[in-house]
Tab-separated table of N, CA, C and O in Angstrom:
chain	number	residue	atom	x	y	z
D	1	UNK	N	46.819	-72.042	-17.787
D	1	UNK	CA	45.905	-73.082	-17.365
D	1	UNK	C	45.251	-73.749	-18.540
D	1	UNK	O	45.311	-73.286	-19.668
D	2	UNK	N	44.579	-74.794	-18.249
D	2	UNK	CA	43.900	-75.543	-19.327
D	2	UNK	C	42.473	-75.093	-19.491
D	2	UNK	O	41.816	-75.533	-20.416
D	3	UNK	N	41.975	-74.233	-18.607
D	3	UNK	CA	40.620	-73.769	-18.720
D	3	UNK	C	39.600	-74.781	-18.174
D	3	UNK	O	40.003	-75.808	-17.666
D	4	UNK	N	38.340	-74.452	-18.303
D	4	UNK	CA	37.303	-75.320	-17.854
D	4	UNK	C	36.716	-76.090	-18.964
D	4	UNK	O	36.601	-75.598	-20.124
D	5	UNK	N	36.358	-77.356	-18.726
D	5	UNK	CA	35.703	-78.197	-19.744
D	5	UNK	C	34.566	-78.899	-19.083
D	5	UNK	O	34.637	-79.296	-17.937
D	6	UNK	N	33.480	-79.041	-19.841
D	6	UNK	CA	32.314	-79.804	-19.292
D	6	UNK	C	32.632	-81.257	-19.266
D	6	UNK	O	33.158	-81.839	-20.217
D	7	UNK	N	32.271	-81.878	-18.127
D	7	UNK	CA	32.319	-83.358	-18.029
D	7	UNK	C	30.863	-83.775	-18.297
D	7	UNK	O	29.972	-83.391	-17.497
D	8	UNK	N	30.583	-84.495	-19.343
D	8	UNK	CA	29.206	-84.835	-19.701
D	8	UNK	C	28.426	-85.418	-18.521
D	8	UNK	O	27.259	-85.133	-18.308
D	9	UNK	N	29.092	-86.296	-17.760
D	9	UNK	CA	28.402	-86.973	-16.643
D	9	UNK	C	28.013	-85.978	-15.537
D	9	UNK	O	26.970	-86.111	-14.920
D	10	UNK	N	28.857	-84.981	-15.264
D	10	UNK	CA	28.562	-83.972	-14.297
D	10	UNK	C	27.447	-83.041	-14.806
D	10	UNK	O	26.562	-82.683	-14.044
D	11	UNK	N	27.503	-82.706	-16.056
D	11	UNK	CA	26.449	-81.879	-16.640
D	11	UNK	C	25.139	-82.575	-16.566
D	11	UNK	O	24.096	-81.996	-16.167
D	12	UNK	N	25.141	-83.919	-16.812
D	12	UNK	CA	23.900	-84.709	-16.684
D	12	UNK	C	23.414	-84.780	-15.265
D	12	UNK	O	22.203	-84.668	-14.973
D	13	UNK	N	24.341	-84.927	-14.308
D	13	UNK	CA	24.011	-84.910	-12.882
D	13	UNK	C	23.335	-83.660	-12.501
D	13	UNK	O	22.274	-83.616	-11.790
D	14	UNK	N	23.925	-82.520	-12.907
D	14	UNK	CA	23.305	-81.224	-12.602
D	14	UNK	C	21.907	-81.123	-13.135
D	14	UNK	O	21.000	-80.570	-12.440
D	15	UNK	N	21.672	-81.583	-14.360
D	15	UNK	CA	20.354	-81.536	-14.918
D	15	UNK	C	19.369	-82.273	-14.144
D	15	UNK	O	18.250	-81.798	-13.851
D	16	UNK	N	19.748	-83.467	-13.634
D	16	UNK	CA	18.831	-84.314	-12.885
D	16	UNK	C	18.562	-83.651	-11.527
D	16	UNK	O	17.425	-83.530	-11.092
D	17	UNK	N	19.594	-83.172	-10.869
D	17	UNK	CA	19.434	-82.503	-9.561
D	17	UNK	C	18.581	-81.240	-9.665
D	17	UNK	O	17.627	-81.080	-8.832
D	18	UNK	N	18.771	-80.419	-10.677
D	18	UNK	CA	17.941	-79.252	-10.890
D	18	UNK	C	16.481	-79.650	-11.159
D	18	UNK	O	15.553	-79.046	-10.579
D	19	UNK	N	16.294	-80.624	-12.017
D	19	UNK	CA	14.929	-81.053	-12.345
D	19	UNK	C	14.165	-81.614	-11.122
D	19	UNK	O	12.980	-81.435	-10.966
D	20	UNK	N	14.949	-82.233	-10.191
D	20	UNK	CA	14.336	-82.810	-8.965
D	20	UNK	C	14.191	-81.748	-7.848
D	20	UNK	O	13.846	-82.138	-6.709
D	21	UNK	N	14.562	-80.532	-8.121
D	21	UNK	CA	14.414	-79.431	-7.128
D	21	UNK	C	15.537	-79.201	-6.176
D	21	UNK	O	15.410	-78.466	-5.223
D	22	UNK	N	16.701	-79.778	-6.444
D	22	UNK	CA	17.879	-79.487	-5.616
D	22	UNK	C	18.364	-78.095	-5.837
D	22	UNK	O	18.309	-77.534	-6.957
D	23	UNK	N	18.949	-77.491	-4.808
D	23	UNK	CA	19.583	-76.161	-4.885
D	23	UNK	C	21.037	-76.449	-5.227
D	23	UNK	O	21.857	-76.706	-4.294
D	24	UNK	N	21.436	-76.367	-6.480
D	24	UNK	CA	22.753	-76.738	-6.921
D	24	UNK	C	23.654	-75.470	-6.954
D	24	UNK	O	23.289	-74.463	-7.540
D	25	UNK	N	24.793	-75.596	-6.299
D	25	UNK	CA	25.779	-74.543	-6.248
D	25	UNK	C	27.094	-75.024	-6.866
D	25	UNK	O	27.419	-76.194	-6.830
D	26	UNK	N	27.810	-74.053	-7.447
D	26	UNK	CA	29.172	-74.304	-7.936
D	26	UNK	C	30.072	-73.379	-7.159
D	26	UNK	O	29.926	-72.187	-7.117
D	27	UNK	N	31.045	-74.059	-6.483
D	27	UNK	CA	32.030	-73.309	-5.654
D	27	UNK	C	33.384	-73.762	-6.042
D	27	UNK	O	33.709	-74.942	-5.948
D	28	UNK	N	34.205	-72.832	-6.552
D	28	UNK	CA	35.504	-73.210	-7.023
D	28	UNK	C	36.471	-72.070	-7.037
D	28	UNK	O	36.045	-70.900	-7.006
D	29	UNK	N	37.754	-72.337	-7.032
D	29	UNK	CA	38.775	-71.350	-7.009
D	29	UNK	C	39.111	-70.805	-8.382
D	29	UNK	O	40.250	-70.381	-8.641
D	30	UNK	N	38.155	-70.753	-9.234
D	30	UNK	CA	38.259	-70.190	-10.600
D	30	UNK	C	37.644	-68.751	-10.560
D	30	UNK	O	36.875	-68.464	-9.631
D	31	UNK	N	37.956	-67.926	-11.519
D	31	UNK	CA	37.387	-66.592	-11.638
D	31	UNK	C	35.834	-66.693	-11.614
D	31	UNK	O	35.255	-67.509	-12.310
D	32	UNK	N	35.198	-65.753	-10.921
D	32	UNK	CA	33.757	-65.697	-10.789
D	32	UNK	C	33.045	-65.711	-12.108
D	32	UNK	O	32.090	-66.444	-12.331
D	33	UNK	N	33.487	-64.782	-13.005
D	33	UNK	CA	32.796	-64.642	-14.270
D	33	UNK	C	32.882	-65.889	-15.138
D	33	UNK	O	31.965	-66.285	-15.795
D	34	UNK	N	34.064	-66.484	-15.101
D	34	UNK	CA	34.274	-67.721	-15.871
D	34	UNK	C	33.389	-68.803	-15.339
D	34	UNK	O	32.733	-69.559	-16.096
D	35	UNK	N	33.311	-68.974	-14.008
D	35	UNK	CA	32.443	-69.990	-13.391
D	35	UNK	C	30.948	-69.695	-13.746
D	35	UNK	O	30.200	-70.658	-13.985
D	36	UNK	N	30.531	-68.467	-13.703
D	36	UNK	CA	29.172	-68.127	-14.058
D	36	UNK	C	28.806	-68.602	-15.442
D	36	UNK	O	27.731	-69.156	-15.662
D	37	UNK	N	29.670	-68.381	-16.351
D	37	UNK	CA	29.430	-68.806	-17.766
D	37	UNK	C	29.378	-70.314	-17.850
D	37	UNK	O	28.477	-70.879	-18.468
D	38	UNK	N	30.328	-70.970	-17.200
D	38	UNK	CA	30.347	-72.451	-17.225
D	38	UNK	C	29.112	-73.021	-16.558
D	38	UNK	O	28.478	-73.959	-17.070
D	39	UNK	N	28.738	-72.464	-15.415
D	39	UNK	CA	27.560	-72.927	-14.671
D	39	UNK	C	26.277	-72.759	-15.475
D	39	UNK	O	25.383	-73.625	-15.501
D	40	UNK	N	26.178	-71.620	-16.189
D	40	UNK	CA	25.013	-71.366	-17.004
D	40	UNK	C	24.808	-72.444	-18.058
D	40	UNK	O	23.720	-72.847	-18.359
D	41	UNK	N	25.940	-72.967	-18.568
D	41	UNK	CA	25.869	-74.081	-19.517
D	41	UNK	C	25.338	-75.342	-18.942
D	41	UNK	O	24.906	-76.263	-19.675
D	42	UNK	N	25.313	-75.421	-17.621
D	42	UNK	CA	24.700	-76.548	-16.925
D	42	UNK	C	23.361	-76.237	-16.338
D	42	UNK	O	22.792	-76.989	-15.546
D	43	UNK	N	22.852	-75.040	-16.619
D	43	UNK	CA	21.500	-74.624	-16.154
D	43	UNK	C	21.539	-74.051	-14.719
D	43	UNK	O	20.501	-73.902	-14.093
D	44	UNK	N	22.740	-73.720	-14.201
D	44	UNK	CA	22.829	-73.218	-12.836
D	44	UNK	C	22.900	-71.679	-12.901
D	44	UNK	O	23.732	-71.093	-13.579
D	45	UNK	N	22.045	-71.034	-12.117
D	45	UNK	CA	21.965	-69.579	-12.088
D	45	UNK	C	23.190	-68.973	-11.467
D	45	UNK	O	23.815	-69.530	-10.517
D	46	UNK	N	23.623	-67.811	-11.952
D	46	UNK	CA	24.812	-67.114	-11.459
D	46	UNK	C	24.723	-66.803	-9.947
D	46	UNK	O	25.752	-66.724	-9.291
D	47	UNK	N	23.509	-66.704	-9.415
D	47	UNK	CA	23.339	-66.468	-7.962
D	47	UNK	C	23.764	-67.666	-7.134
D	47	UNK	O	23.871	-67.575	-5.899
D	48	UNK	N	24.029	-68.789	-7.775
D	48	UNK	CA	24.430	-70.051	-7.062
D	48	UNK	C	25.882	-70.407	-7.438
D	48	UNK	O	26.267	-71.536	-7.355
D	49	UNK	N	26.677	-69.387	-7.815
D	49	UNK	CA	28.049	-69.600	-8.191
D	49	UNK	C	28.940	-68.706	-7.311
D	49	UNK	O	28.694	-67.527	-7.178
D	50	UNK	N	30.000	-69.304	-6.763
D	50	UNK	CA	30.961	-68.535	-6.014
D	50	UNK	C	32.345	-68.985	-6.433
D	50	UNK	O	32.767	-70.137	-6.284
D	51	UNK	N	33.052	-68.007	-6.979
D	51	UNK	CA	34.451	-68.193	-7.409
D	51	UNK	C	35.295	-67.113	-6.815
D	51	UNK	O	34.955	-66.478	-5.833
D	52	UNK	N	36.453	-66.882	-7.421
D	52	UNK	CA	37.345	-65.794	-7.007
D	52	UNK	C	36.672	-64.486	-7.495
D	52	UNK	O	36.452	-64.258	-8.651
D	53	UNK	N	36.365	-63.617	-6.467
D	53	UNK	CA	35.632	-62.415	-6.786
D	53	UNK	C	36.526	-61.187	-6.515
D	53	UNK	O	37.171	-61.102	-5.444
D	54	UNK	N	36.547	-60.281	-7.428
D	54	UNK	CA	37.292	-59.016	-7.250
D	54	UNK	C	36.453	-57.961	-6.654
D	54	UNK	O	35.213	-57.946	-6.886
D	55	UNK	N	37.081	-57.056	-5.909
D	55	UNK	CA	36.349	-55.877	-5.415
D	55	UNK	C	36.035	-54.950	-6.528
D	55	UNK	O	36.499	-55.077	-7.643
D	56	UNK	N	35.233	-53.936	-6.179
D	56	UNK	CA	34.818	-52.915	-7.153
D	56	UNK	C	35.133	-51.529	-6.588
D	56	UNK	O	35.022	-51.303	-5.394
D	57	UNK	N	35.528	-50.634	-7.468
D	57	UNK	CA	35.702	-49.212	-7.123
D	57	UNK	C	34.809	-48.484	-8.133
D	57	UNK	O	35.229	-48.329	-9.324
D	58	UNK	N	33.668	-48.061	-7.698
D	58	UNK	CA	32.680	-47.476	-8.586
D	58	UNK	C	32.300	-48.546	-9.673
D	58	UNK	O	31.749	-49.571	-9.333
D	59	UNK	N	32.657	-48.272	-10.905
D	59	UNK	CA	32.309	-49.262	-11.987
D	59	UNK	C	33.510	-50.047	-12.445
D	59	UNK	O	33.388	-50.792	-13.422
D	60	UNK	N	34.641	-50.003	-11.769
D	60	UNK	CA	35.809	-50.708	-12.170
D	60	UNK	C	36.147	-51.810	-11.184
D	60	UNK	O	35.965	-51.665	-9.992
D	61	UNK	N	36.646	-52.935	-11.700
D	61	UNK	CA	37.161	-54.004	-10.862
D	61	UNK	C	38.488	-53.565	-10.256
D	61	UNK	O	39.270	-52.847	-10.895
D	62	UNK	N	38.784	-53.938	-9.075
D	62	UNK	CA	40.067	-53.712	-8.436
D	62	UNK	C	40.826	-55.009	-8.328
D	62	UNK	O	40.363	-56.084	-8.599
D	63	UNK	N	42.088	-54.905	-7.845
D	63	UNK	CA	42.883	-56.109	-7.709
D	63	UNK	C	42.629	-56.763	-6.335
D	63	UNK	O	43.288	-57.747	-5.991
D	64	UNK	N	41.752	-56.178	-5.526
D	64	UNK	CA	41.406	-56.757	-4.245
D	64	UNK	C	40.586	-58.015	-4.450
D	64	UNK	O	39.610	-58.008	-5.162
D	65	UNK	N	40.924	-59.108	-3.811
D	65	UNK	CA	40.185	-60.356	-3.833
D	65	UNK	C	39.300	-60.394	-2.572
D	65	UNK	O	39.752	-60.180	-1.445
D	66	UNK	N	38.010	-60.624	-2.831
D	66	UNK	CA	37.048	-60.609	-1.721
D	66	UNK	C	37.024	-61.944	-0.963
D	66	UNK	O	37.203	-63.019	-1.599
D	67	UNK	N	36.859	-61.841	0.357
D	67	UNK	CA	36.688	-63.051	1.172
D	67	UNK	C	35.226	-63.430	1.230
D	67	UNK	O	34.360	-62.565	1.096
D	68	UNK	N	34.954	-64.695	1.426
D	68	UNK	CA	35.880	-65.803	1.582
D	68	UNK	C	36.384	-66.223	0.196
D	68	UNK	O	35.658	-66.128	-0.787
D	69	UNK	N	37.602	-66.739	0.189
D	69	UNK	CA	38.247	-67.198	-1.045
D	69	UNK	C	37.930	-68.705	-1.120
D	69	UNK	O	38.302	-69.445	-0.256
D	70	UNK	N	37.265	-69.142	-2.217
D	70	UNK	CA	36.803	-70.537	-2.272
D	70	UNK	C	37.901	-71.561	-2.653
D	70	UNK	O	37.832	-72.261	-3.685
D	71	UNK	N	38.931	-71.622	-1.827
D	71	UNK	CA	39.968	-72.603	-1.993
D	71	UNK	C	40.190	-73.273	-0.625
D	71	UNK	O	40.231	-72.646	0.411
D	72	UNK	N	40.298	-74.585	-0.665
D	72	UNK	CA	40.514	-75.460	0.482
D	72	UNK	C	39.477	-75.101	1.589
D	72	UNK	O	38.286	-75.205	1.388
D	73	UNK	N	39.945	-74.686	2.800
D	73	UNK	CA	39.006	-74.409	3.893
D	73	UNK	C	38.093	-73.209	3.588
D	73	UNK	O	37.021	-73.084	4.154
D	74	UNK	N	38.500	-72.390	2.628
D	74	UNK	CA	37.670	-71.252	2.216
D	74	UNK	C	36.360	-71.742	1.614
D	74	UNK	O	35.334	-70.957	1.683
D	75	UNK	N	36.290	-72.950	1.092
D	75	UNK	CA	35.033	-73.455	0.547
D	75	UNK	C	34.015	-73.644	1.654
D	75	UNK	O	32.850	-73.400	1.497
D	76	UNK	N	34.505	-74.088	2.816
D	76	UNK	CA	33.588	-74.222	4.000
D	76	UNK	C	33.073	-72.805	4.410
D	76	UNK	O	31.904	-72.707	4.697
D	77	UNK	N	33.944	-71.860	4.379
D	77	UNK	CA	33.519	-70.476	4.680
D	77	UNK	C	32.505	-69.966	3.718
D	77	UNK	O	31.548	-69.283	4.093
D	78	UNK	N	32.654	-70.307	2.405
D	78	UNK	CA	31.694	-69.915	1.400
D	78	UNK	C	30.361	-70.532	1.705
D	78	UNK	O	29.308	-69.836	1.666
D	79	UNK	N	30.323	-71.821	1.992
D	79	UNK	CA	29.096	-72.491	2.255
D	79	UNK	C	28.396	-71.889	3.484
D	79	UNK	O	27.221	-71.630	3.496
D	80	UNK	N	29.174	-71.647	4.512
D	80	UNK	CA	28.633	-71.050	5.751
D	80	UNK	C	28.053	-69.660	5.477
D	80	UNK	O	26.946	-69.308	5.905
D	81	UNK	N	28.802	-68.854	4.733
D	81	UNK	CA	28.404	-67.472	4.482
D	81	UNK	C	27.260	-67.354	3.474
D	81	UNK	O	26.364	-66.543	3.693
D	82	UNK	N	27.305	-68.081	2.413
D	82	UNK	CA	26.319	-67.936	1.347
D	82	UNK	C	25.122	-68.888	1.444
D	82	UNK	O	24.022	-68.472	1.024
D	83	UNK	N	25.316	-70.044	1.966
D	83	UNK	CA	24.223	-71.018	2.024
D	83	UNK	C	23.657	-71.170	3.450
D	83	UNK	O	22.457	-71.333	3.673
D	84	UNK	N	24.544	-71.152	4.434
D	84	UNK	CA	24.085	-71.158	5.783
D	84	UNK	C	23.870	-72.534	6.392
D	84	UNK	O	23.381	-72.670	7.525
D	85	UNK	N	24.165	-73.571	5.673
D	85	UNK	CA	24.044	-74.953	6.153
D	85	UNK	C	24.995	-75.850	5.383
D	85	UNK	O	25.358	-75.501	4.255
D	86	UNK	N	25.413	-76.937	6.027
D	86	UNK	CA	26.265	-77.880	5.291
D	86	UNK	C	25.570	-78.473	4.041
D	86	UNK	O	24.355	-78.682	4.083
D	87	UNK	N	26.352	-78.737	2.978
D	87	UNK	CA	25.722	-79.320	1.795
D	87	UNK	C	25.335	-80.789	2.068
D	87	UNK	O	26.005	-81.498	2.796
D	88	UNK	N	24.242	-81.209	1.432
D	88	UNK	CA	23.833	-82.570	1.537
D	88	UNK	C	24.519	-83.472	0.518
D	88	UNK	O	24.569	-84.686	0.722
D	89	UNK	N	25.046	-82.851	-0.507
D	89	UNK	CA	25.805	-83.606	-1.547
D	89	UNK	C	27.012	-82.766	-1.946
D	89	UNK	O	26.826	-81.582	-2.218
D	90	UNK	N	28.166	-83.404	-1.963
D	90	UNK	CA	29.368	-82.750	-2.478
D	90	UNK	C	29.993	-83.724	-3.461
D	90	UNK	O	30.147	-84.917	-3.170
D	91	UNK	N	30.296	-83.192	-4.679
D	91	UNK	CA	31.053	-83.987	-5.652
D	91	UNK	C	32.326	-83.266	-5.965
D	91	UNK	O	32.364	-82.083	-6.287
D	92	UNK	N	33.423	-84.031	-5.854
D	92	UNK	CA	34.747	-83.450	-6.093
D	92	UNK	C	35.691	-84.468	-6.591
D	92	UNK	O	35.570	-85.651	-6.352
D	93	UNK	N	36.776	-84.017	-7.279
D	93	UNK	CA	37.752	-84.879	-7.808
D	93	UNK	C	39.161	-84.468	-7.350
D	93	UNK	O	40.126	-84.997	-7.865
D	94	UNK	N	39.271	-83.508	-6.406
D	94	UNK	CA	40.553	-83.042	-6.017
D	94	UNK	C	40.725	-83.095	-4.506
D	94	UNK	O	39.841	-82.767	-3.730
D	95	UNK	N	41.930	-83.441	-4.078
D	95	UNK	CA	42.226	-83.559	-2.623
D	95	UNK	C	42.074	-82.236	-1.930
D	95	UNK	O	41.828	-82.213	-0.730
D	96	UNK	N	42.254	-81.114	-2.589
D	96	UNK	CA	42.139	-79.772	-1.987
D	96	UNK	C	40.693	-79.543	-1.463
D	96	UNK	O	40.469	-78.653	-0.664
D	97	UNK	N	39.747	-80.389	-1.866
D	97	UNK	CA	38.389	-80.256	-1.437
D	97	UNK	C	38.110	-81.139	-0.209
D	97	UNK	O	36.915	-81.251	0.228
D	98	UNK	N	39.080	-81.662	0.405
D	98	UNK	CA	38.863	-82.564	1.568
D	98	UNK	C	38.075	-81.871	2.678
D	98	UNK	O	37.160	-82.497	3.257
D	99	UNK	N	38.306	-80.585	2.947
D	99	UNK	CA	37.614	-79.926	4.030
D	99	UNK	C	36.115	-79.745	3.727
D	99	UNK	O	35.319	-79.931	4.641
D	100	UNK	N	35.736	-79.399	2.503
D	100	UNK	CA	34.329	-79.291	2.221
D	100	UNK	C	33.669	-80.700	2.166
D	100	UNK	O	32.516	-80.857	2.556
D	101	UNK	N	34.398	-81.679	1.764
D	101	UNK	CA	33.853	-83.054	1.808
D	101	UNK	C	33.594	-83.487	3.246
D	101	UNK	O	32.655	-84.230	3.530
D	102	UNK	N	34.452	-83.085	4.213
D	102	UNK	CA	34.338	-83.469	5.567
D	102	UNK	C	33.233	-82.640	6.303
D	102	UNK	O	32.837	-83.018	7.421
D	103	UNK	N	32.842	-81.501	5.748
D	103	UNK	CA	31.897	-80.593	6.406
D	103	UNK	C	30.491	-81.106	6.329
D	103	UNK	O	29.900	-81.232	5.251
D	104	UNK	N	29.945	-81.361	7.498
D	104	UNK	CA	28.553	-81.818	7.587
D	104	UNK	C	28.433	-83.284	7.208
D	104	UNK	O	29.409	-84.020	7.019
D	105	UNK	N	27.198	-83.689	7.184
D	105	UNK	CA	26.881	-85.108	6.821
D	105	UNK	C	26.133	-85.069	5.502
D	105	UNK	O	25.631	-84.050	5.110
D	106	UNK	N	26.096	-86.169	4.850
D	106	UNK	CA	25.420	-86.265	3.607
D	106	UNK	C	26.204	-87.074	2.617
D	106	UNK	O	27.231	-87.684	2.984
D	107	UNK	N	25.776	-87.133	1.415
D	107	UNK	CA	26.398	-87.942	0.364
D	107	UNK	C	27.643	-87.191	-0.160
D	107	UNK	O	27.579	-86.014	-0.503
D	108	UNK	N	28.723	-87.899	-0.182
D	108	UNK	CA	30.003	-87.312	-0.692
D	108	UNK	C	30.481	-88.280	-1.776
D	108	UNK	O	30.596	-89.486	-1.558
D	109	UNK	N	30.734	-87.706	-2.883
D	109	UNK	CA	31.221	-88.433	-4.073
D	109	UNK	C	32.554	-87.906	-4.520
D	109	UNK	O	32.693	-86.717	-4.810
D	110	UNK	N	33.554	-88.787	-4.531
D	110	UNK	CA	34.870	-88.462	-4.956
D	110	UNK	C	35.110	-89.075	-6.297
D	110	UNK	O	34.984	-90.281	-6.498
D	111	UNK	N	35.429	-88.253	-7.310
D	111	UNK	CA	35.785	-88.749	-8.628
D	111	UNK	C	37.262	-89.180	-8.558
D	111	UNK	O	38.125	-88.333	-8.306
D	112	UNK	N	37.500	-90.457	-8.761
D	112	UNK	CA	38.845	-90.964	-8.616
D	112	UNK	C	39.716	-90.496	-9.809
D	112	UNK	O	39.489	-90.914	-10.951
D	113	UNK	N	40.693	-89.700	-9.475
D	113	UNK	CA	41.617	-89.209	-10.510
D	113	UNK	C	43.005	-89.774	-10.283
D	113	UNK	O	44.026	-89.163	-10.599
D	114	UNK	N	42.997	-90.921	-9.672
D	114	UNK	CA	44.225	-91.724	-9.457
D	114	UNK	C	45.228	-91.086	-8.459
D	114	UNK	O	46.421	-91.218	-8.613
D	115	UNK	N	44.677	-90.308	-7.521
D	115	UNK	CA	45.511	-89.742	-6.415
D	115	UNK	C	45.403	-90.765	-5.300
D	115	UNK	O	44.351	-90.840	-4.597
D	116	UNK	N	46.446	-91.553	-5.047
D	116	UNK	CA	46.340	-92.646	-4.089
D	116	UNK	C	45.990	-92.219	-2.672
D	116	UNK	O	45.185	-92.853	-1.942
D	117	UNK	N	46.534	-91.094	-2.211
D	117	UNK	CA	46.224	-90.608	-0.848
D	117	UNK	C	44.781	-90.140	-0.715
D	117	UNK	O	44.129	-90.396	0.290
D	118	UNK	N	44.289	-89.455	-1.759
D	118	UNK	CA	42.933	-88.964	-1.763
D	118	UNK	C	41.975	-90.180	-1.790
D	118	UNK	O	40.933	-90.142	-1.146
D	119	UNK	N	42.351	-91.176	-2.578
D	119	UNK	CA	41.503	-92.375	-2.687
D	119	UNK	C	41.410	-93.057	-1.293
D	119	UNK	O	40.349	-93.479	-0.900
D	120	UNK	N	42.533	-93.179	-0.603
D	120	UNK	CA	42.543	-93.782	0.731
D	120	UNK	C	41.665	-93.036	1.706
D	120	UNK	O	40.878	-93.584	2.445
D	121	UNK	N	41.760	-91.669	1.673
D	121	UNK	CA	40.918	-90.812	2.545
D	121	UNK	C	39.467	-91.037	2.200
D	121	UNK	O	38.656	-91.204	3.100
D	122	UNK	N	39.101	-91.086	0.927
D	122	UNK	CA	37.712	-91.307	0.552
D	122	UNK	C	37.182	-92.635	1.078
D	122	UNK	O	36.067	-92.740	1.640
D	123	UNK	N	37.959	-93.699	0.962
D	123	UNK	CA	37.582	-95.010	1.437
D	123	UNK	C	37.469	-94.987	2.978
D	123	UNK	O	36.545	-95.569	3.522
D	124	UNK	N	38.442	-94.383	3.646
D	124	UNK	CA	38.397	-94.302	5.122
D	124	UNK	C	37.136	-93.543	5.609
D	124	UNK	O	36.536	-93.939	6.642
D	125	UNK	N	36.751	-92.527	4.917
D	125	UNK	CA	35.581	-91.707	5.315
D	125	UNK	C	34.246	-92.344	4.857
D	125	UNK	O	33.181	-91.827	5.251
D	126	UNK	N	34.293	-93.320	4.021
D	126	UNK	CA	33.094	-93.918	3.536
D	126	UNK	C	32.447	-93.138	2.419
D	126	UNK	O	31.263	-93.318	2.134
D	127	UNK	N	33.212	-92.255	1.764
D	127	UNK	CA	32.653	-91.537	0.625
D	127	UNK	C	32.603	-92.419	-0.587
D	127	UNK	O	33.357	-93.341	-0.725
D	128	UNK	N	31.600	-92.149	-1.434
D	128	UNK	CA	31.463	-92.955	-2.689
D	128	UNK	C	32.643	-92.603	-3.576
D	128	UNK	O	33.039	-91.479	-3.663
D	129	UNK	N	33.195	-93.613	-4.231
D	129	UNK	CA	34.303	-93.397	-5.132
D	129	UNK	C	33.855	-93.686	-6.531
D	129	UNK	O	33.453	-94.822	-6.864
D	130	UNK	N	33.811	-92.680	-7.368
D	130	UNK	CA	33.436	-92.797	-8.754
D	130	UNK	C	34.662	-93.053	-9.579
D	130	UNK	O	35.610	-92.253	-9.588
D	131	UNK	N	34.687	-94.128	-10.364
D	131	UNK	CA	35.848	-94.339	-11.231
D	131	UNK	C	35.971	-93.137	-12.231
D	131	UNK	O	34.980	-92.463	-12.498
D	132	UNK	N	37.178	-92.932	-12.730
D	132	UNK	CA	37.377	-91.762	-13.655
D	132	UNK	C	36.409	-91.934	-14.865
D	132	UNK	O	36.144	-92.984	-15.308
D	133	UNK	N	35.958	-90.740	-15.335
D	133	UNK	CA	35.106	-90.717	-16.529
D	133	UNK	C	35.944	-90.939	-17.789
D	133	UNK	O	37.083	-90.518	-17.882
């Protein structure tokens, strides 16, 4: 994989949201520990991060993946399980996030990564379309 990289505009958005008192969460199909480190760089506490989580056997990680798995519809399960209410703001740039974008009402921002079908869905749903950074 290519790993995670900070998008300066997203990092700036997180800073503004946190400063204004928003409860900012990071939910992604990346390894939990990797996400925690990346989120910390944006000022987001590890308690607000849900990624792919491994089970534990005493002090050792196992190969068991814990549910819910934050991929596609699993992101809705994560929000329901961990937050307990639909998000008021969702920012995404991938079509795999269509389910979480559709979940609940509120501001939805799609970062246009030149996926024509995802762009059409965003326009049909009335989601804001952010040109690529």
